[in-house]
Amino acid sequence: MAPGRTPDPAPGDDRGERVPPAGTPGPEDRAEELYDTAPCGFLSTALDGTVIKVNATLLDWLGLERREVVGRMRFADLLTVGGKLYHETHFAPLLSLRGEIGGIALEMRTATGGRLPVLVSAAVKTDADGAPVLIRTTVFDASERRAYEEELLRGRTAADEARDLAEAARREAETARREAEAARSRSEADRARLTDALAVLQQALLPADLPTVPGLDVASYYYTASPDRLGGDFYDLFALGAGRWAFFLGDVSGKGPRAAAVTSLTRYTLRAAVFHDSDPVSALATLNAVLHDRYGLEADPRHCTAVVGVVEPDAARGRTRVRLASGGHPPALVLRSGAPVDGPGRADYLATPGGMLVGALPDAVFTPATTVLDPGDTLLLYTDGLTEARTDPDRTTLYGEERLRDFAARQASTAPGDVIAAVADLLEKLGDGVDDDTALLALGAPSRPG
């Protein structure tokens, strides 16, 4: 109990019955401790709202002392201005009418002027004759729920904006096509205008810059196979809190503005899903339900492949733990810095067999995998525009995963920036053999100095 606070009666006894003398242990002591340190707030008020008892949990949330509240404040005094208005016009009348009320969202005012989102339940206690004597109220902290709801709302708003942008780009592309058919040729100005519109839309579907992650090196690259076609490849990296970071990379089926709208829905759904549940398999399952519900029964159904993961850098040890799950996507490539003395570094795929396409089936199965990146190791994620590039003059032979692994193993440096630069240079050398956009994302544990 904080200094200066007066002990309250035993919980459940608002008549102020005597408690055992100090130093006499008993069940009442344990019950009082449970009441005071419960994971939710408790308070009892007189019928006029005056607080007659409150637990330490609620006081700590609000930054108040017991002597400031008990006998001095009413329950409505603990609420924000909007909360007071709702209490007077709805909460208090309903409680008086029903005798109990539950799950009401309010905001409480802290000692520093902040706002605490809460869920409030209350019940009127009556005496033996049924006359009301006091009100008991339970308060639950709803901060995390409010944060998730706000993130979901932001994602939905951003997805709506991207769909509007995709529709505008589609209309502009259709106008340009009709003009080209009528004139039988497209002027350089028209082509530049269309290219600029598609480039702007493509950039809107990707993060502007990757964040700086303590204890982790990151790099990315997006290769555009054709400036006249809008691709459906995507990636992202963002903080989850508590030293954890989430990432994903994938490829939506199809091309053009409609694929861009699906890409936007996919990105913001994954963001919201990972914030709600950081298990990669659960995030893919949520995305699968959203895509199948939206597009599964259409004549032109849409789906995607994706890798979703969570990284936890350990700066003290220089190592990074990676948990990921795959839905029909090419396997991630792990480059190890522990190279043989007379040869290049090692590179192997992180096996994720059996992961199904996301959105194709209502009950898809997704494959989890884990790995640890030691200092100097890098995890490389890519879309299939790279491995499906055609390398021979007849354009019949695919570059393939084995050649990519051999290429990665020959790199002198396994740092994410160097790996991305090497693969980007490879894509440029393959030239028009790459007929599909390619997204690259590399995450690596920094090498130890010296």
XYZ file of C-alpha atoms in Angstrom:
450
model
C 0.000 0.000 0.000
C 1.412 3.452 -0.953
C 2.438 5.773 1.920
C -0.372 7.951 3.144
C -3.200 5.712 1.964
C -5.825 4.656 4.471
C -6.699 0.936 4.513
C -10.160 0.186 3.125
C -12.690 -2.274 4.561
C -12.412 -5.887 3.418
C -13.664 -6.374 -0.185
C -17.363 -7.048 -0.436
C -18.024 -5.246 2.901
C -18.870 -1.619 2.197
C -20.482 -1.177 5.636
C -17.023 -0.808 7.174
C -16.924 -3.898 9.386
C -13.806 -4.185 11.566
C -10.885 -6.180 10.192
C -8.546 -8.276 12.343
C -5.818 -6.304 14.190
C -2.571 -5.649 12.309
C -0.270 -8.656 12.336
C -3.132 -11.134 12.488
C -3.031 -13.058 9.178
C -6.231 -14.456 7.785
C -8.292 -14.981 4.635
C -9.417 -11.330 4.755
C -5.805 -10.151 4.250
C -5.388 -12.300 1.179
C -8.725 -11.194 -0.252
C -7.843 -7.534 0.312
C -4.534 -8.004 -1.478
C -6.299 -9.700 -4.411
C -8.793 -6.806 -4.580
C -6.111 -4.120 -4.410
C -3.711 -5.636 -6.978
C -6.246 -7.177 -9.375
C -5.451 -6.786 -13.114
C -8.515 -4.559 -13.451
C -9.793 -1.502 -11.602
C -12.419 -1.744 -8.851
C -14.269 1.050 -7.075
C -17.380 1.424 -4.967
C -19.415 4.619 -4.887
C -22.338 6.000 -2.960
C -25.583 6.474 -4.869
C -24.606 10.083 -5.620
C -21.367 8.834 -7.231
C -18.976 9.700 -4.372
C -16.093 7.225 -4.302
C -15.974 5.284 -1.032
C -13.499 2.592 -2.050
C -10.994 2.120 -4.883
C -8.203 -0.381 -5.558
C -4.519 0.361 -6.152
C -4.658 -0.839 -9.770
C -7.026 1.917 -10.860
C -5.179 4.529 -8.821
C -1.890 3.554 -10.501
C -3.493 3.757 -13.979
C -4.750 7.272 -13.242
C -1.681 8.432 -11.287
C -3.800 9.411 -8.257
C -3.452 8.911 -4.497
C -6.199 7.236 -2.498
C -6.623 10.283 -0.258
C -7.290 12.440 -3.334
C -10.148 10.211 -4.459
C -11.968 8.507 -1.564
C -14.644 10.762 -0.146
C -13.491 13.668 -2.329
C -14.322 12.737 -5.917
C -17.271 11.274 -7.735
C -16.956 8.619 -10.407
C -17.867 11.174 -13.086
C -14.929 13.352 -11.923
C -12.560 10.610 -13.106
C -13.903 10.810 -16.682
C -13.043 13.095 -19.581
C -15.491 15.826 -20.586
C -17.087 13.577 -23.199
C -17.203 10.712 -20.716
C -18.977 12.877 -18.133
C -21.628 13.857 -20.681
C -22.215 10.232 -21.680
C -22.321 9.198 -18.000
C -25.002 11.747 -17.184
C -27.170 11.183 -20.268
C -26.869 7.416 -20.793
C -24.745 5.469 -18.321
C -26.268 6.644 -15.036
C -29.930 6.520 -16.240
C -29.510 2.999 -17.672
C -27.798 1.797 -14.481
C -30.589 3.233 -12.350
C -33.206 1.599 -14.578
C -31.616 -1.837 -14.961
C -29.551 -2.169 -11.804
C -26.495 -3.211 -13.808
C -24.717 -2.282 -17.031
C -21.691 -3.845 -18.759
C -19.031 -3.315 -21.431
C -19.448 0.459 -21.863
C -16.536 2.206 -23.611
C -15.456 5.401 -21.838
C -12.309 7.477 -21.412
C -10.851 8.298 -17.985
C -8.686 11.327 -17.258
C -5.227 10.727 -15.749
C -3.470 13.015 -13.286
C -1.191 14.282 -16.090
C -4.105 15.188 -18.369
C -3.869 12.084 -20.535
C -6.729 9.894 -21.695
C -7.127 6.216 -20.760
C -9.567 4.191 -22.921
C -11.523 1.785 -20.668
C -14.442 -0.644 -20.660
C -16.715 -0.135 -17.645
C -19.247 -2.442 -15.971
C -21.308 -1.469 -12.920
C -23.938 -2.988 -10.649
C -26.141 -1.539 -7.889
C -25.895 -3.304 -4.519
C -29.121 -3.515 -2.508
C -29.850 -4.259 1.136
C -32.052 -7.038 2.473
C -35.164 -4.986 1.669
C -34.096 -4.430 -1.927
C -33.214 -0.765 -1.441
C -30.071 0.414 -3.304
C -27.151 1.225 -1.002
C -24.101 1.631 -3.248
C -22.693 1.063 -6.737
C -19.827 -1.331 -7.543
C -17.858 -0.623 -10.722
C -15.227 -2.645 -12.618
C -12.820 -0.953 -15.064
C -10.760 -2.705 -17.785
C -7.853 -1.052 -19.640
C -8.823 -0.923 -23.351
C -5.678 0.849 -24.652
C -4.440 -2.096 -26.757
C -7.884 -2.731 -28.191
C -8.219 0.952 -29.126
C -4.760 0.919 -30.785
C -5.693 -2.171 -32.848
C -8.999 -0.636 -33.920
C -7.247 2.569 -34.975
C -4.597 0.639 -36.937
C -7.325 -1.370 -38.687
C -9.205 1.844 -39.520
C -6.044 3.443 -40.915
C -5.400 0.331 -43.010
C -8.943 0.332 -44.352
C -8.728 4.036 -45.203
C -5.390 3.568 -46.966
C -6.755 0.581 -48.903
C -9.761 2.626 -50.034
C -7.454 5.425 -51.201
C -5.284 2.969 -53.108
C -8.335 1.414 -54.778
C -9.464 4.889 -55.863
C -5.986 5.568 -57.202
C -6.002 2.236 -59.047
C -9.377 3.000 -60.601
C -8.144 6.435 -61.690
C -5.064 4.839 -63.257
C -7.254 2.250 -65.022
C -9.434 4.964 -66.508
C -6.382 6.909 -67.601
C -4.823 3.802 -69.167
C -8.078 3.015 -71.012
C -8.267 6.570 -72.346
C -4.686 6.332 -73.571
C -5.420 2.990 -75.274
C -8.429 4.374 -77.178
C -6.434 7.375 -78.305
C -3.637 5.087 -79.515
C -6.067 2.911 -81.525
C -7.674 5.964 -83.160
C -4.342 7.532 -84.098
C -2.593 4.168 -84.736
C 0.384 5.507 -82.894
C 1.100 6.837 -79.445
C 2.852 10.116 -79.073
C 5.865 10.329 -76.771
C 3.948 12.716 -74.543
C 1.072 10.258 -74.065
C 3.478 7.438 -73.347
C 5.363 9.514 -70.778
C 2.091 10.506 -69.078
C 0.930 6.900 -68.799
C 4.325 5.738 -67.607
C 4.420 8.420 -64.923
C 0.931 7.529 -63.691
C 1.795 3.836 -63.415
C 5.119 4.627 -61.728
C 3.373 6.775 -59.120
C 0.816 4.046 -58.441
C 3.519 1.370 -58.241
C 5.446 3.415 -55.668
C 2.245 3.888 -53.637
C 2.112 0.109 -53.161
C 5.635 -0.055 -51.650
C 7.168 1.498 -48.514
C 8.937 4.765 -49.301
C 11.969 3.729 -47.235
C 12.789 0.800 -44.987
C 12.994 1.718 -41.296
C 16.225 1.613 -39.319
C 16.169 -1.559 -37.196
C 18.511 -1.735 -34.168
C 20.673 -4.849 -34.398
C 19.599 -5.668 -37.965
C 20.813 -4.671 -41.436
C 18.102 -4.394 -44.103
C 17.967 -3.690 -47.831
C 15.366 -3.910 -50.603
C 14.981 -3.479 -54.364
C 12.123 -3.466 -56.850
C 12.850 -4.387 -60.473
C 10.252 -3.204 -62.980
C 10.173 -5.496 -66.010
C 8.049 -3.112 -68.082
C 7.106 0.540 -67.382
C 3.801 -0.058 -69.204
C 2.555 -2.810 -66.911
C 1.589 -2.463 -63.282
C 3.012 -5.326 -61.220
C 1.560 -7.043 -58.187
C 4.751 -7.634 -56.167
C 4.943 -6.147 -52.667
C 6.983 -6.091 -49.463
C 7.058 -4.274 -46.115
C 8.986 -4.061 -42.824
C 7.602 -2.445 -39.665
C 7.954 -2.428 -35.869
C 5.739 -4.540 -33.598
C 7.188 -3.302 -30.313
C 9.209 -5.044 -27.598
C 12.200 -5.343 -29.946
C 10.260 -7.324 -32.567
C 9.853 -6.433 -36.248
C 7.469 -7.878 -38.820
C 8.121 -8.311 -42.523
C 6.374 -9.728 -45.538
C 6.946 -10.134 -49.265
C 4.687 -11.559 -51.936
C 3.182 -11.498 -55.427
C -0.458 -11.003 -56.418
C -1.817 -12.866 -59.433
C -2.391 -10.802 -62.571
C -1.238 -7.377 -63.707
C -2.725 -3.933 -64.068
C -4.902 -1.685 -61.881
C -7.079 -4.531 -60.566
C -3.991 -6.382 -59.388
C -2.857 -3.132 -57.747
C -6.136 -2.926 -55.812
C -5.651 -6.532 -54.612
C -2.054 -5.702 -53.663
C -3.208 -2.740 -51.588
C -5.846 -4.840 -49.798
C -3.240 -7.561 -49.172
C -0.621 -5.202 -47.687
C -2.945 -3.456 -45.261
C -4.700 -6.674 -44.272
C -1.342 -8.271 -43.429
C -0.267 -5.207 -41.436
C -3.437 -5.238 -39.335
C -3.356 -9.048 -38.964
C 0.254 -9.108 -37.697
C -0.472 -6.323 -35.211
C -3.428 -8.348 -33.904
C -1.597 -11.704 -33.786
C 2.152 -11.865 -34.486
C 2.033 -15.583 -35.394
C 2.922 -15.659 -39.144
C 0.639 -18.639 -39.829
C -2.286 -16.798 -38.221
C -1.574 -13.682 -40.304
C -1.653 -15.721 -43.527
C -4.868 -17.419 -42.445
C -6.488 -14.002 -41.909
C -5.342 -12.810 -45.336
C -6.620 -16.051 -46.916
C -10.074 -15.500 -45.398
C -10.198 -11.870 -46.603
C -9.079 -12.621 -50.192
C -11.277 -15.693 -50.598
C -14.305 -13.869 -49.221
C -13.696 -10.903 -51.554
C -12.599 -12.646 -54.762
C -13.058 -16.408 -54.354
C -16.430 -16.661 -56.094
C -15.741 -14.215 -58.926
C -15.272 -15.295 -62.541
C -11.711 -13.974 -62.314
C -10.628 -14.984 -58.772
C -7.549 -13.357 -57.264
C -4.935 -14.888 -54.999
C -1.311 -14.346 -54.071
C 1.836 -15.975 -52.762
C 3.408 -14.520 -49.628
C 6.032 -14.958 -46.936
C 5.260 -13.398 -43.539
C 7.732 -13.328 -40.672
C 8.827 -11.810 -37.367
C 12.452 -11.038 -36.483
C 13.848 -10.517 -32.989
C 17.383 -9.061 -33.088
C 19.576 -9.810 -30.073
C 22.116 -6.984 -30.159
C 24.026 -8.355 -27.169
C 24.771 -11.646 -28.917
C 24.699 -10.286 -32.443
C 22.172 -12.937 -33.458
C 18.668 -12.623 -34.903
C 15.809 -15.116 -34.486
C 13.446 -15.413 -37.445
C 9.965 -16.961 -37.460
C 8.151 -17.065 -40.773
C 5.400 -18.821 -42.703
C 4.939 -19.307 -46.437
C 1.837 -19.443 -48.560
C 2.809 -20.911 -51.941
C 5.868 -18.646 -52.210
C 9.418 -19.537 -53.383
C 11.577 -20.528 -50.392
C 13.666 -17.905 -48.613
C 17.426 -18.140 -49.177
C 19.794 -18.054 -46.174
C 23.374 -16.897 -46.828
C 25.828 -17.946 -44.121
C 28.953 -15.911 -43.515
C 30.852 -18.899 -42.059
C 32.636 -19.604 -45.330
C 35.170 -22.410 -45.922
C 38.756 -21.233 -46.015
C 39.193 -22.078 -49.719
C 35.719 -21.348 -51.026
C 32.746 -18.965 -51.062
C 30.102 -18.638 -48.389
C 27.279 -21.141 -47.973
C 23.722 -20.552 -49.203
C 20.719 -22.816 -48.654
C 16.970 -22.535 -48.906
C 14.813 -22.437 -45.775
C 12.408 -25.296 -46.419
C 8.681 -24.420 -46.306
C 7.011 -27.296 -48.179
C 3.271 -27.563 -48.635
C 2.294 -23.916 -48.222
C -0.799 -23.225 -50.343
C -1.693 -20.182 -52.430
C -3.297 -17.460 -50.311
C -6.955 -16.850 -51.177
C -7.385 -19.793 -53.560
C -9.101 -22.149 -51.088
C -11.292 -21.415 -48.054
C -9.244 -23.667 -45.741
C -5.681 -23.257 -46.976
C -2.706 -24.671 -45.028
C 0.420 -22.594 -44.463
C 3.906 -23.768 -43.555
C 5.935 -22.298 -40.649
C 9.722 -22.271 -40.379
C 12.352 -20.831 -38.041
C 16.017 -19.999 -38.312
C 18.705 -18.033 -36.494
C 20.972 -15.556 -38.262
C 24.450 -15.443 -36.762
C 26.675 -12.366 -37.252
C 27.171 -11.830 -40.986
C 24.262 -14.094 -42.077
C 21.505 -12.776 -44.359
C 17.965 -13.912 -45.193
C 17.005 -13.119 -48.812
C 13.363 -13.004 -49.925
C 12.441 -12.647 -53.595
C 9.532 -13.015 -55.991
C 9.507 -15.435 -58.901
C 10.313 -12.845 -61.569
C 13.959 -13.694 -60.815
C 13.850 -17.499 -60.875
C 11.468 -17.559 -63.870
C 13.680 -15.306 -65.990
C 14.532 -16.928 -69.335
C 18.246 -17.155 -70.065
C 18.758 -18.860 -73.448
C 18.297 -17.243 -76.880
C 15.080 -19.188 -77.464
C 13.713 -18.054 -74.093
C 12.810 -21.611 -73.060
C 15.203 -22.203 -70.099
C 14.393 -20.702 -66.710
C 17.089 -19.272 -64.491
C 15.803 -21.456 -61.618
C 16.379 -21.817 -57.904
C 19.567 -23.926 -58.174
C 21.372 -21.264 -60.210
C 20.200 -18.592 -57.775
C 21.577 -20.603 -54.825
C 24.918 -21.105 -56.619
C 25.040 -17.410 -57.467
C 24.395 -16.438 -53.832
C 27.033 -18.888 -52.547
C 29.683 -17.243 -54.750
C 29.205 -13.775 -53.304
C 32.205 -12.446 -51.403
C 29.972 -10.481 -49.028
C 26.805 -11.653 -47.323
C 25.821 -8.181 -46.047
C 22.205 -7.394 -47.058
C 23.139 -4.282 -49.041
C 25.822 -6.145 -51.007
C 23.547 -9.137 -51.661
C 20.738 -6.901 -52.949
C 23.180 -4.973 -55.154
C 24.530 -8.234 -56.633
C 21.066 -9.626 -57.403
C 19.935 -6.278 -58.852
C 22.968 -6.340 -61.156
C 22.077 -9.924 -62.139
C 18.544 -8.826 -63.101
C 19.949 -6.046 -65.260
C 22.272 -8.494 -67.030
C 19.396 -10.905 -67.712
C 17.758 -8.009 -69.563
C 14.558 -8.742 -71.475
C 14.717 -12.336 -70.269
C 13.056 -10.987 -67.106
C 9.437 -10.524 -68.159
C 7.929 -10.153 -64.667
C 8.538 -7.626 -61.890
C 10.805 -8.782 -59.067
C 10.775 -7.649 -55.422
C 13.800 -8.285 -53.182
C 14.087 -7.940 -49.392
C 17.184 -8.866 -47.368
C 17.517 -8.993 -43.558
C 20.860 -9.678 -41.933
C 22.625 -9.876 -38.580
C 25.528 -7.356 -38.684
C 29.052 -8.789 -38.778
C 31.134 -8.356 -35.637
C 33.829 -5.659 -35.931
C 37.336 -6.911 -36.668
